[in-house]
Short mmCIF file of C-alpha atoms and ligand atoms in Angstrom, two decimals:
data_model
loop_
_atom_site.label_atom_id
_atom_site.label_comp_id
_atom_site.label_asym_id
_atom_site.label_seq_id
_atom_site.Cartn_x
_atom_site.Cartn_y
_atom_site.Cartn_z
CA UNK A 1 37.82 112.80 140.87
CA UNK A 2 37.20 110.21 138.08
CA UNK A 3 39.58 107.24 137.83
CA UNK A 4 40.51 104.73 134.82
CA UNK A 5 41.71 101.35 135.82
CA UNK A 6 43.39 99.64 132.92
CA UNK A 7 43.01 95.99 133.70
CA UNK A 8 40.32 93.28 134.13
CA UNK A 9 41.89 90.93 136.89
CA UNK A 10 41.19 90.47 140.46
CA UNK A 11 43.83 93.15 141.18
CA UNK A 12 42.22 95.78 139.48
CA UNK A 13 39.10 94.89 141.29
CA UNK A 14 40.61 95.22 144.46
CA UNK A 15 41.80 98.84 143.63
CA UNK A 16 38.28 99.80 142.46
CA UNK A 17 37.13 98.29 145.44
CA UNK A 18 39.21 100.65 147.52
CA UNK A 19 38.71 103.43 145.08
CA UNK A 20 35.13 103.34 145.69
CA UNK A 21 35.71 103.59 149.33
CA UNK A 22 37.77 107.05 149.02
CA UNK A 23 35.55 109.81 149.37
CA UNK A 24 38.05 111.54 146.73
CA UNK A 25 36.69 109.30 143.94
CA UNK A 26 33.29 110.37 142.40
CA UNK A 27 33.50 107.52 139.68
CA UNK A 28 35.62 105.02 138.78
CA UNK A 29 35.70 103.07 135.32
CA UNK A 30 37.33 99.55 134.39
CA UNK A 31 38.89 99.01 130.66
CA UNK A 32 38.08 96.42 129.88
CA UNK A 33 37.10 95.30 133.49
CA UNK A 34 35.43 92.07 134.44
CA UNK A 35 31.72 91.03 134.96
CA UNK A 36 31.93 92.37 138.77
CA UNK A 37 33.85 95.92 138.27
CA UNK A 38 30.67 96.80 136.62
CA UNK A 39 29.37 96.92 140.11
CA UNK A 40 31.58 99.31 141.14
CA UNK A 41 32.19 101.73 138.40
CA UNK A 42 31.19 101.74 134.86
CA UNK A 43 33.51 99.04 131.87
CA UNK A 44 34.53 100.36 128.72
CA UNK A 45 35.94 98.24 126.30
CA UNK A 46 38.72 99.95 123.66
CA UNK A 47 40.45 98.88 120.94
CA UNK A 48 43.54 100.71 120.44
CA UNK A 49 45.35 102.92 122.85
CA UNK A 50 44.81 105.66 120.78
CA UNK A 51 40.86 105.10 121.67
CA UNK A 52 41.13 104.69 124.95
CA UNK A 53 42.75 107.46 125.45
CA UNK A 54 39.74 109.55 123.44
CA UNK A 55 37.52 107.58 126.23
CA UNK A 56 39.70 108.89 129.40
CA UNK A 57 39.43 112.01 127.48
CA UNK A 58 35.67 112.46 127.07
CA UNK A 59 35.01 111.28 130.76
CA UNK A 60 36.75 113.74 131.82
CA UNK A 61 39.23 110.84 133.49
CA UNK A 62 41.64 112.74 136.23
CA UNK A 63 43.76 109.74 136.88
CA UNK A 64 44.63 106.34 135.63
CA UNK A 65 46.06 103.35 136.78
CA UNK A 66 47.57 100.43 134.89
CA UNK A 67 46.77 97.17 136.35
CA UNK A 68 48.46 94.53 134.74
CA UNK A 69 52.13 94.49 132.66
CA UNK A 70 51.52 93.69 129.00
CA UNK A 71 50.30 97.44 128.52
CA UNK A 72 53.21 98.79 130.48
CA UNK A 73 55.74 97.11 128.39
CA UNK A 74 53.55 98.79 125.19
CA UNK A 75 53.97 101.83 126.30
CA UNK A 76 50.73 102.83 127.42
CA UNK A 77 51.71 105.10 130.15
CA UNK A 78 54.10 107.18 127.98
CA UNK A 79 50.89 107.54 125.62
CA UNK A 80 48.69 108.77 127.78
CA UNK A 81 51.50 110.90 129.00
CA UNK A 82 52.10 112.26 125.64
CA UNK A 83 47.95 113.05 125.42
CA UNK A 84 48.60 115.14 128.51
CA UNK A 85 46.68 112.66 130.39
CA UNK A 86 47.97 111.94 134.86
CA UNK A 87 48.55 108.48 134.61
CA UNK A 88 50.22 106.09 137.13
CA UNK A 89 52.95 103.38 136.26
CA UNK A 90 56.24 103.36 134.80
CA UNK A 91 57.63 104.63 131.40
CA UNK A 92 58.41 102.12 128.63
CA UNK A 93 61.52 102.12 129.36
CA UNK A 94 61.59 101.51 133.11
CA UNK A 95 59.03 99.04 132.27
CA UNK A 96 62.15 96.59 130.90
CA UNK A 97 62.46 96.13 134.64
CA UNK A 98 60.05 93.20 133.85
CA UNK A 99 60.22 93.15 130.49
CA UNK A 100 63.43 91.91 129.57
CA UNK A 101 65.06 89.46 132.30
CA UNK A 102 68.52 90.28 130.57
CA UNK A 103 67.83 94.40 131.65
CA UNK A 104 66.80 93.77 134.90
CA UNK A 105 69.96 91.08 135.97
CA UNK A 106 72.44 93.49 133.87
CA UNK A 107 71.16 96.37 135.92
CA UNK A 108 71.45 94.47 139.24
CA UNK A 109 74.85 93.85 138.98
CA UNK A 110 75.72 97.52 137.95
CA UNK A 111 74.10 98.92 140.94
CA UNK A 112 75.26 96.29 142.81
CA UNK A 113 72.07 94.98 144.25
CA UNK A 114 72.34 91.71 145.56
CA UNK A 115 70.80 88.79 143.12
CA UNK A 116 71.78 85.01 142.22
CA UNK A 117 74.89 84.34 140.44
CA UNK A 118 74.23 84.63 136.59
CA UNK A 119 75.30 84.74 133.26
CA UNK A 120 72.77 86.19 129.89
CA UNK A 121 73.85 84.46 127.01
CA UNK A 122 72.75 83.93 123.31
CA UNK A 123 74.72 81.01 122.50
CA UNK A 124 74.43 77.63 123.94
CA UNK A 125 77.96 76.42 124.20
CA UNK A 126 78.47 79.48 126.64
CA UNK A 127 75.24 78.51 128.54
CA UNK A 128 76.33 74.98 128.42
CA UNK A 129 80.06 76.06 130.28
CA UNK A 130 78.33 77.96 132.81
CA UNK A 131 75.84 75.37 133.33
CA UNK A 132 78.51 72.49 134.15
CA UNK A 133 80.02 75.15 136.68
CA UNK A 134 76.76 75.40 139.07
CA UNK A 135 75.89 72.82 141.19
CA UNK A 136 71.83 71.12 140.58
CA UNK A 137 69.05 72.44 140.64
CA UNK A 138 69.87 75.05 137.97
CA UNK A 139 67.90 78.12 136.92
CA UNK A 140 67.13 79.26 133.46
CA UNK A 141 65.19 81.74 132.50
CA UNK A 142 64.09 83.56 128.84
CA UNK A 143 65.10 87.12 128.44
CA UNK A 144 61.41 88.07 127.72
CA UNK A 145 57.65 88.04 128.96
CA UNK A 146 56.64 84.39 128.69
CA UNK A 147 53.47 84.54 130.33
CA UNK A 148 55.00 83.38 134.09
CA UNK A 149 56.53 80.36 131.96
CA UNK A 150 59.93 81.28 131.05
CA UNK A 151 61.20 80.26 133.87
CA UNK A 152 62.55 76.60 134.46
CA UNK A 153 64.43 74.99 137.68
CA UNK A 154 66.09 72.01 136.12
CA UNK A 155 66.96 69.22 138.27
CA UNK A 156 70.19 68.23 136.13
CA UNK A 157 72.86 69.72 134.24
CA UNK A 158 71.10 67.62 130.93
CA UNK A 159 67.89 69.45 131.42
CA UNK A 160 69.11 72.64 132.15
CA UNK A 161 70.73 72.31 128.82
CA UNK A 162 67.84 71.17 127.06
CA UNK A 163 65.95 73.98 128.51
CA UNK A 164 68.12 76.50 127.30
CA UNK A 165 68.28 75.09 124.03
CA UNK A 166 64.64 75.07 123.41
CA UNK A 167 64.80 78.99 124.38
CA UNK A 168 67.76 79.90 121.93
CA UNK A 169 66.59 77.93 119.37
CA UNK A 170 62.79 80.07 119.75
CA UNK A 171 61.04 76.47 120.12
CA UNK A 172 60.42 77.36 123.79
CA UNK A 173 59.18 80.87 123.76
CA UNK A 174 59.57 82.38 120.43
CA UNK A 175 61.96 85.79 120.16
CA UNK A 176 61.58 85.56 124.36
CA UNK A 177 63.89 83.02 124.83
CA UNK A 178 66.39 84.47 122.37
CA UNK A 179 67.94 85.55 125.36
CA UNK A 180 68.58 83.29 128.31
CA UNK A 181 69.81 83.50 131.58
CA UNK A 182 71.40 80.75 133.50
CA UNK A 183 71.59 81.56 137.03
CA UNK A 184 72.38 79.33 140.70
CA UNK A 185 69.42 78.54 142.99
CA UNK A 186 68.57 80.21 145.90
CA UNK A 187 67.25 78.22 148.30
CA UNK A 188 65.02 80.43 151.08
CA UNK A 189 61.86 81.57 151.78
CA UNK A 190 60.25 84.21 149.24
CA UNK A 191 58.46 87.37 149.66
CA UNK A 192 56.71 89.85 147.97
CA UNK A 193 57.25 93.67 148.56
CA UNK A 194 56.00 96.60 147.01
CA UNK A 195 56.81 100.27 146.89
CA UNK A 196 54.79 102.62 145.64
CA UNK A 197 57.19 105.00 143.68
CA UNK A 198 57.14 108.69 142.20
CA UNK A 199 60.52 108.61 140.18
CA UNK A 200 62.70 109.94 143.64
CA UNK A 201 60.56 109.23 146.51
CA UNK A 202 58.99 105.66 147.44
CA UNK A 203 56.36 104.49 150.00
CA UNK A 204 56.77 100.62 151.16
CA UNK A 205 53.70 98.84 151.57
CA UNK A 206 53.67 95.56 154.64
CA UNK A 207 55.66 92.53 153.14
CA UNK A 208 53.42 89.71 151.65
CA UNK A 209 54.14 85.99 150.82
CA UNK A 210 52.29 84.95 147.83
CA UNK A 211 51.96 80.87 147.29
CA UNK A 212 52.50 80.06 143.12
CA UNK A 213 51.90 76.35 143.39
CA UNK A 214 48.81 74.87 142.66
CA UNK A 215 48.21 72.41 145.60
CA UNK A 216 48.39 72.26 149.28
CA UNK A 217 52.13 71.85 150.82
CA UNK A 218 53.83 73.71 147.92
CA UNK A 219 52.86 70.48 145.36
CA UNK A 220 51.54 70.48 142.11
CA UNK A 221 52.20 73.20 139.04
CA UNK A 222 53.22 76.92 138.99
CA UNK A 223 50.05 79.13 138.73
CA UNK A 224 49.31 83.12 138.46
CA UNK A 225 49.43 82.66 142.97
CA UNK A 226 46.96 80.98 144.61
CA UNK A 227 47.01 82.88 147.73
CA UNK A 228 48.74 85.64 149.83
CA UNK A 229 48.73 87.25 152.89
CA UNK A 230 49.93 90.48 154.23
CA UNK A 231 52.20 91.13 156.53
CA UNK A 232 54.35 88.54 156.93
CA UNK A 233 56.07 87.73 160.31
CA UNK A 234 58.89 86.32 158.59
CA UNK A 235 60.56 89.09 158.17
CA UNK A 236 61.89 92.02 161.39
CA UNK A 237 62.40 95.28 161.51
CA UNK A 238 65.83 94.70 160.39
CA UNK A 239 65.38 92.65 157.38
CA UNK A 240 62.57 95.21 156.86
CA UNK A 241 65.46 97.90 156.27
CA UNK A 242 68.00 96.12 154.77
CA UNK A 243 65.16 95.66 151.52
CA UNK A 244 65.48 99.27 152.08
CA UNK A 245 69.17 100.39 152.13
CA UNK A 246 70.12 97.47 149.29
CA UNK A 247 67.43 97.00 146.96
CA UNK A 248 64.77 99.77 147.35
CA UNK A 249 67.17 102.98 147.22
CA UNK A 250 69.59 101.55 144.91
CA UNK A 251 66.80 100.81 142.25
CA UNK A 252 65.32 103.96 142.79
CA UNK A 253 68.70 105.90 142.31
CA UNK A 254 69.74 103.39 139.50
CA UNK A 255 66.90 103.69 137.27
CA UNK A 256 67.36 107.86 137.70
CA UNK A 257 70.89 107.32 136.55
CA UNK A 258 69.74 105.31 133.63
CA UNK A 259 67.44 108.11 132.57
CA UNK A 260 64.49 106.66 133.24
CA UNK A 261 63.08 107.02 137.22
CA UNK A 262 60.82 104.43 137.86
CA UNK A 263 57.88 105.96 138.47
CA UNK A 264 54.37 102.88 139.27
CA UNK A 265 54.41 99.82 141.38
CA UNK A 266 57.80 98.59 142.10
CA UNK A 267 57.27 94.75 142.88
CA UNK A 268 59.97 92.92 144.36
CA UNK A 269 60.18 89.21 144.17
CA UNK A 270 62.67 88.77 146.89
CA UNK A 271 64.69 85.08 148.21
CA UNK A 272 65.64 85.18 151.75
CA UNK A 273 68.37 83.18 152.47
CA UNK A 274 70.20 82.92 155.83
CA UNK A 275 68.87 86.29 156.57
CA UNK A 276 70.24 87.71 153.63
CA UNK A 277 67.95 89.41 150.80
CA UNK A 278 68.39 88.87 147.41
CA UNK A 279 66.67 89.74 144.51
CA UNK A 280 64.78 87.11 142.18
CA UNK A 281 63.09 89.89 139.84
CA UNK A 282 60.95 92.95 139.50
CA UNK A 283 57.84 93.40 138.30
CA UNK A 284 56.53 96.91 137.50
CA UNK A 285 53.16 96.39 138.96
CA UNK A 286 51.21 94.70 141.73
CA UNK A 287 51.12 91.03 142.24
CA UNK A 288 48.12 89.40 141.81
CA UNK A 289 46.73 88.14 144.45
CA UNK A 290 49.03 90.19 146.68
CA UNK A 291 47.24 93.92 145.60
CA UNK A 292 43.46 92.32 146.85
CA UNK A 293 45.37 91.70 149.98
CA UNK A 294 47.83 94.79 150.46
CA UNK A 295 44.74 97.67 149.55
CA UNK A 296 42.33 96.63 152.84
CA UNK A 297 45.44 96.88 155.04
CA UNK A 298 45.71 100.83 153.03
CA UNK A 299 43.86 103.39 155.56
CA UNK A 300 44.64 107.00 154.21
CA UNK A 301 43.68 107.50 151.27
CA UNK A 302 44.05 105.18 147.89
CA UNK A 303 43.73 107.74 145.73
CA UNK A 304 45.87 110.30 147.37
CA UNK A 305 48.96 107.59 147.18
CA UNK A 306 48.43 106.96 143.49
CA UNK A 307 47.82 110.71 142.37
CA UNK A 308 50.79 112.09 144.43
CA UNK A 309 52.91 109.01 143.34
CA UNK A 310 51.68 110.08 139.24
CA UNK A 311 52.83 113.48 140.32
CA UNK A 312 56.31 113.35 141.68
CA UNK A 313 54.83 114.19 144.95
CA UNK A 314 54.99 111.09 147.40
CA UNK A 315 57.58 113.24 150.10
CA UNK A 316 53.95 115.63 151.07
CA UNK A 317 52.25 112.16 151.98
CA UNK A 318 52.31 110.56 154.93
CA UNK A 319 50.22 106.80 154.66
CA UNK A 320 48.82 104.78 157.36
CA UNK A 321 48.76 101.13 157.58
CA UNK A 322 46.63 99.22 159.35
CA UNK A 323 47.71 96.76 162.54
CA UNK A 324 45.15 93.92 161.14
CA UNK A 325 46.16 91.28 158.91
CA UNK A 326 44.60 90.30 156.21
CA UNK A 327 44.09 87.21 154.41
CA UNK A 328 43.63 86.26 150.37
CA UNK A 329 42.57 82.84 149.41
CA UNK A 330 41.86 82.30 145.88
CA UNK A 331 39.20 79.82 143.74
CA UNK A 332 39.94 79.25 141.05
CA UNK A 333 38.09 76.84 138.35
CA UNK A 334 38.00 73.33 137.96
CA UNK A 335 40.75 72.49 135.07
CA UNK A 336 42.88 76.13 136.38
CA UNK A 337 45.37 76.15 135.32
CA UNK A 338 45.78 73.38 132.26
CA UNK A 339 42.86 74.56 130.46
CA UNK A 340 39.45 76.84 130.57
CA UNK A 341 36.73 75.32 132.37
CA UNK A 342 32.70 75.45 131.12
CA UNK A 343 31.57 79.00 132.76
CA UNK A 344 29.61 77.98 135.95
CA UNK A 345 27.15 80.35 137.97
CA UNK A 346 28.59 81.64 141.35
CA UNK A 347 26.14 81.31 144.43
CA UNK A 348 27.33 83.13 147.39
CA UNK A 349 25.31 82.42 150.55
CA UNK A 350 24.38 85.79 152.53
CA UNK A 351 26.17 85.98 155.38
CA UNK A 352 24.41 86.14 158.61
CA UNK A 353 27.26 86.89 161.13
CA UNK A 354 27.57 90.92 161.06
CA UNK A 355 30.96 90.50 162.46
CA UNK A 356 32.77 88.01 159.38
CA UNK A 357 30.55 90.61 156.98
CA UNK A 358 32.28 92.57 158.18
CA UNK A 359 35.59 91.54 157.94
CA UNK A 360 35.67 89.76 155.10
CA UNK A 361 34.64 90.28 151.14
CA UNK A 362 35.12 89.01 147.85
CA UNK A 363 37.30 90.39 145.26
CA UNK A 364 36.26 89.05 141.73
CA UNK A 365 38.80 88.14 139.29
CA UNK A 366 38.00 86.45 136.08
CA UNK A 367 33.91 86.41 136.42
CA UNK A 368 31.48 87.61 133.62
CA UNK A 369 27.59 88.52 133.81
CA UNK A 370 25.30 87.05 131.87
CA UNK A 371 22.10 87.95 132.01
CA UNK A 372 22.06 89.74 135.32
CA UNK A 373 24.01 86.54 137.02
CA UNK A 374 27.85 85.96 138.01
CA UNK A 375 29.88 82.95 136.09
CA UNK A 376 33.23 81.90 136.87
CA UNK A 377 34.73 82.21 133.40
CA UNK A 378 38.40 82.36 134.11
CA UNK A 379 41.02 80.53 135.62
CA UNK A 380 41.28 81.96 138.68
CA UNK A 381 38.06 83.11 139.54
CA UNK A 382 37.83 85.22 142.83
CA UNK A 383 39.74 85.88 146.22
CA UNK A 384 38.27 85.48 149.50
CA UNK A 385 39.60 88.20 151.63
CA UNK A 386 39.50 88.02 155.08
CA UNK A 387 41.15 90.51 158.23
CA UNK A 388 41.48 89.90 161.83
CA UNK A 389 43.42 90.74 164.36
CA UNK A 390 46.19 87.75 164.23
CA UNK A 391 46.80 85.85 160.80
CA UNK A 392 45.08 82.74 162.24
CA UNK A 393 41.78 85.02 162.52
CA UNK A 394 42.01 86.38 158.88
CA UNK A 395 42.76 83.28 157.54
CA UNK A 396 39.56 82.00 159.75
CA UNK A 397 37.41 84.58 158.27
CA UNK A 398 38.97 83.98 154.58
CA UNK A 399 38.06 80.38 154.85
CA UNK A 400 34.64 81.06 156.41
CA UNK A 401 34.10 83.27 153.37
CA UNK A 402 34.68 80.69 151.18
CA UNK A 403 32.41 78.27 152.49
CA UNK A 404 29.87 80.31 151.41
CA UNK A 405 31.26 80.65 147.99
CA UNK A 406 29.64 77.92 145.25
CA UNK A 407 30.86 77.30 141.87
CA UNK A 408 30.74 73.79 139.82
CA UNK A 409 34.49 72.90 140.21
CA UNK A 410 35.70 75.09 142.60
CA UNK A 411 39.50 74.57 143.86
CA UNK A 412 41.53 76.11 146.78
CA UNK A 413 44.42 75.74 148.67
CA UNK A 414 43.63 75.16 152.20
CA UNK A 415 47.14 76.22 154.06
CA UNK A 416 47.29 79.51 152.68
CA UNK A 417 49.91 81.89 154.91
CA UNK A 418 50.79 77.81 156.60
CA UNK A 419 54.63 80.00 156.59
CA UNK A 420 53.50 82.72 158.96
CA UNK A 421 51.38 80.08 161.40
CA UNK A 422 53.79 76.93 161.75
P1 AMP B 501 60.78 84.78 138.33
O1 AMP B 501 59.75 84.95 137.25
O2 AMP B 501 62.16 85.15 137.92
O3 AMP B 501 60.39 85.36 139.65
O4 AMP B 501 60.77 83.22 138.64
C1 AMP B 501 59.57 82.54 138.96
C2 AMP B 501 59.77 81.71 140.20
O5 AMP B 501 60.86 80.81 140.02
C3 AMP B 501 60.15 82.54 141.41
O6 AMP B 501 59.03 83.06 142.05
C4 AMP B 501 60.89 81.52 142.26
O7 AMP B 501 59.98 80.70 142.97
C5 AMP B 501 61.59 80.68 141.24
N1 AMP B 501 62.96 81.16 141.02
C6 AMP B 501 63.38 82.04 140.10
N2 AMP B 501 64.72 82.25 140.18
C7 AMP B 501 65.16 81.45 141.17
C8 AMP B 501 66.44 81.20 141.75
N3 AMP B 501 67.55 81.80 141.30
N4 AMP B 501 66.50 80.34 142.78
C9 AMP B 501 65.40 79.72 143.24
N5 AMP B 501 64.18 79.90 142.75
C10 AMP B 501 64.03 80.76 141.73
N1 LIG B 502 51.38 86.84 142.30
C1 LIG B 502 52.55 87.02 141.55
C2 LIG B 502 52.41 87.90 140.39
O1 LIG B 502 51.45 88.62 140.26
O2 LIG B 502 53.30 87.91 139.55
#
């Protein structure tokens, strides 16, 4: 079989990776990819969508995957649909799961799917009134994609107003923040999960915590996630099925009702509080770096989950997780993430141990060759992945990994999955 992965990011690295390890998968190509997929499949670049899908055409492309959200929200898969090409993610339309902040609360509440207290509003005087009802901090959020920014937790009522005022006025954000959603704070621990969805029928990968600030201890700026690991003890069986029975079925039978069955990666950005889930939002596709960390821990097939789940045939699949854990510690570069850093070489000692080569690899995120060499040229740059037995021995291995990773400028966290081990 011959797979597309649209996408150039460490996540769609991490599903070539495990692409390449399917014995399914004759060949496997990146668009546009990164300076490492090239390793493991073949990068096309493309235009239009139109061309790319004369590309997936020519090779002879069986299935395709869409990484990353932007081409979701275009309407890529309903494109390649429409070409008569199998493609995996959801519709346009389901896609406003992410797309639109406003869509996703509104349909919350309708199915009754427990989130934070909210109102969407496009006029300030009615953000302002619900704003002087909630007690500090204060969410507020613009309606559309703003890059991971749109979001603001304002530590008074004053700057919860100015925040929404800069987003209905379109300083903030543009016609994103035209929008806005004022909503209380949940104050818990976070978690990632993903299902794997066919429209009717859903597979639920292990839980994973990802870790968005830039610094050790939780400090510093917001970033893409500098770090995740997979699963998470924080969670039980229980909790486990109650993300089931209130969030996972609902949504599913929800977006059916609405017309559109969501169909792609389902990715639920969940608050636990007091035991209680809630939902913060969805995404309509992996996390990144949660995917480089949730496809080792895959053992049946890879491309057997994606091509029945593009098929409307996840209930003839049965997959099998692995008992290890596994570990994701990114590096990102030096000035990550205020501004682009000069491209630097990557050096990456050979390993001598058989047993960390083993259990550990590299998943390569925003890298480009130059003449036959590696450069870190984005902001986050790679993932060290490591497995083990316990978390403490993946996040060993991940960190052991890493030491033999050199770049001028290099930064890491060094207390990634700190939750699952204190
Ligand atoms: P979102 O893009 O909606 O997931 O928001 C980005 C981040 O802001 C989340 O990952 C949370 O850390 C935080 N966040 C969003 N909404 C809330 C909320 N209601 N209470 C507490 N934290 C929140
Ligand atoms: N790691 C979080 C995200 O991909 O949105």
């Amino acid at each position: 079989m011959n797979v597309l992965i649209i996408g150039s990011g460490g996540r769609e690295y991490s599903i070539g990776l495990a692409l390449s390890q399917d014995e399914k998968v004759d060949k496997i190509y990146f668009a546009p990819g990164n300076g490492a997929t090239a390793k493991i499949g073949e990068n096309i670049s493309y235009e239009s969508y139109d061309s790319l899908i004369e590309s997936a055409k020519e090779k002879m492309i069986d299935l395709t995957i869409v990484g990353p959200e932007a081409p979701l929200v275009d309407g890529v898969v309903d494109r390649f649909k429409a070409a008569g090409l199998k493609i995996f993610g959801p519709s346009q339309a389901a896609s406003q799961l992410e797309g639109s902040k406003v869509f996703m609360k509104n349909f919350l509440k309708k199915y009754e799917i427990p989130t934070a207290r909210y109102i969407e509003t496009d006029n300030i005087d009615e953000a302002s009134q619900f704003i002087d009802s909630l007690s500090t901090p204060i969410v507020v959020k613009a309606d559309g994609l703003c890059a991971g920014k749109g979001v603001i937790i304002a530590q008074s009522h004053e700057e919860a107003k100015e925040a929404a005022k800069g987003m209905l006025s379109g300083e903030s954000f543009g016609d994103a923040g035209k929008r806005v959603i004022v909503e209380e704070f949940l104050d818990g621990y976070e978690l990632s999960v993903f299902a794997i969805c066919d429209g009717e029928e859903y597979k639920l990968l292990p839980a994973a915590q990802d870790h968005k600030r830039l610094l050790d201890g939780d400090q510093g700026p917001n970033t893409g996630g500098m770090g995740a690991y997979a699963p998470t003890p924080l969670i039980d069986e229980a909790l486990y099925r109650a993300i089931e029975e209130e969030v996972v079925k609902p949504t599913l039978k929800g977006m059916q009702a609405e017309g559109m069955p969501y169909e792609g990666v389902l990715f639920m950005g969940l608050m636990i509080v007091d035991s209680k889930v809630k939902v913060l939002e969805y995404n309509v596709r992996f996390g990144d770096p949660e995917c480089e960390i949730l496809m080792p821990l895959i053992r049946s097939s890879v491309f057997e989950l994606f091509d029945k789940g593009a098929s409307g045939k996840l209930n003839e699949l049965d997959i099998e997780i692995s008992e290890q854990k596994c570990v994701g510690v990114v590096m990102a570069s030096q000035d990550y993430p205020y501004k682009s850093s000069k491209p630097a070489e990557i050096i990456v000692d050979e390993i001598v141990d058989p047993h960390l080569r083993e259990h550990c690899h590299i998943s390569y995120a925003g890298v480009s060759e130059i003449d036959g060499k590696i450069f870190a040229t984005g902001g986050r740059v790679l993932v060290c992945v490591g497995l083990g037995e316990s978390i403490q021995e993946a996040r060993d291995r991940a960190y052991e990994l890493a030491a033999h990773v050199h770049f001028m400028g290099k930064q890491c966290r060094m207390d990634i999955a700190y939750q699952a081990l204190s």
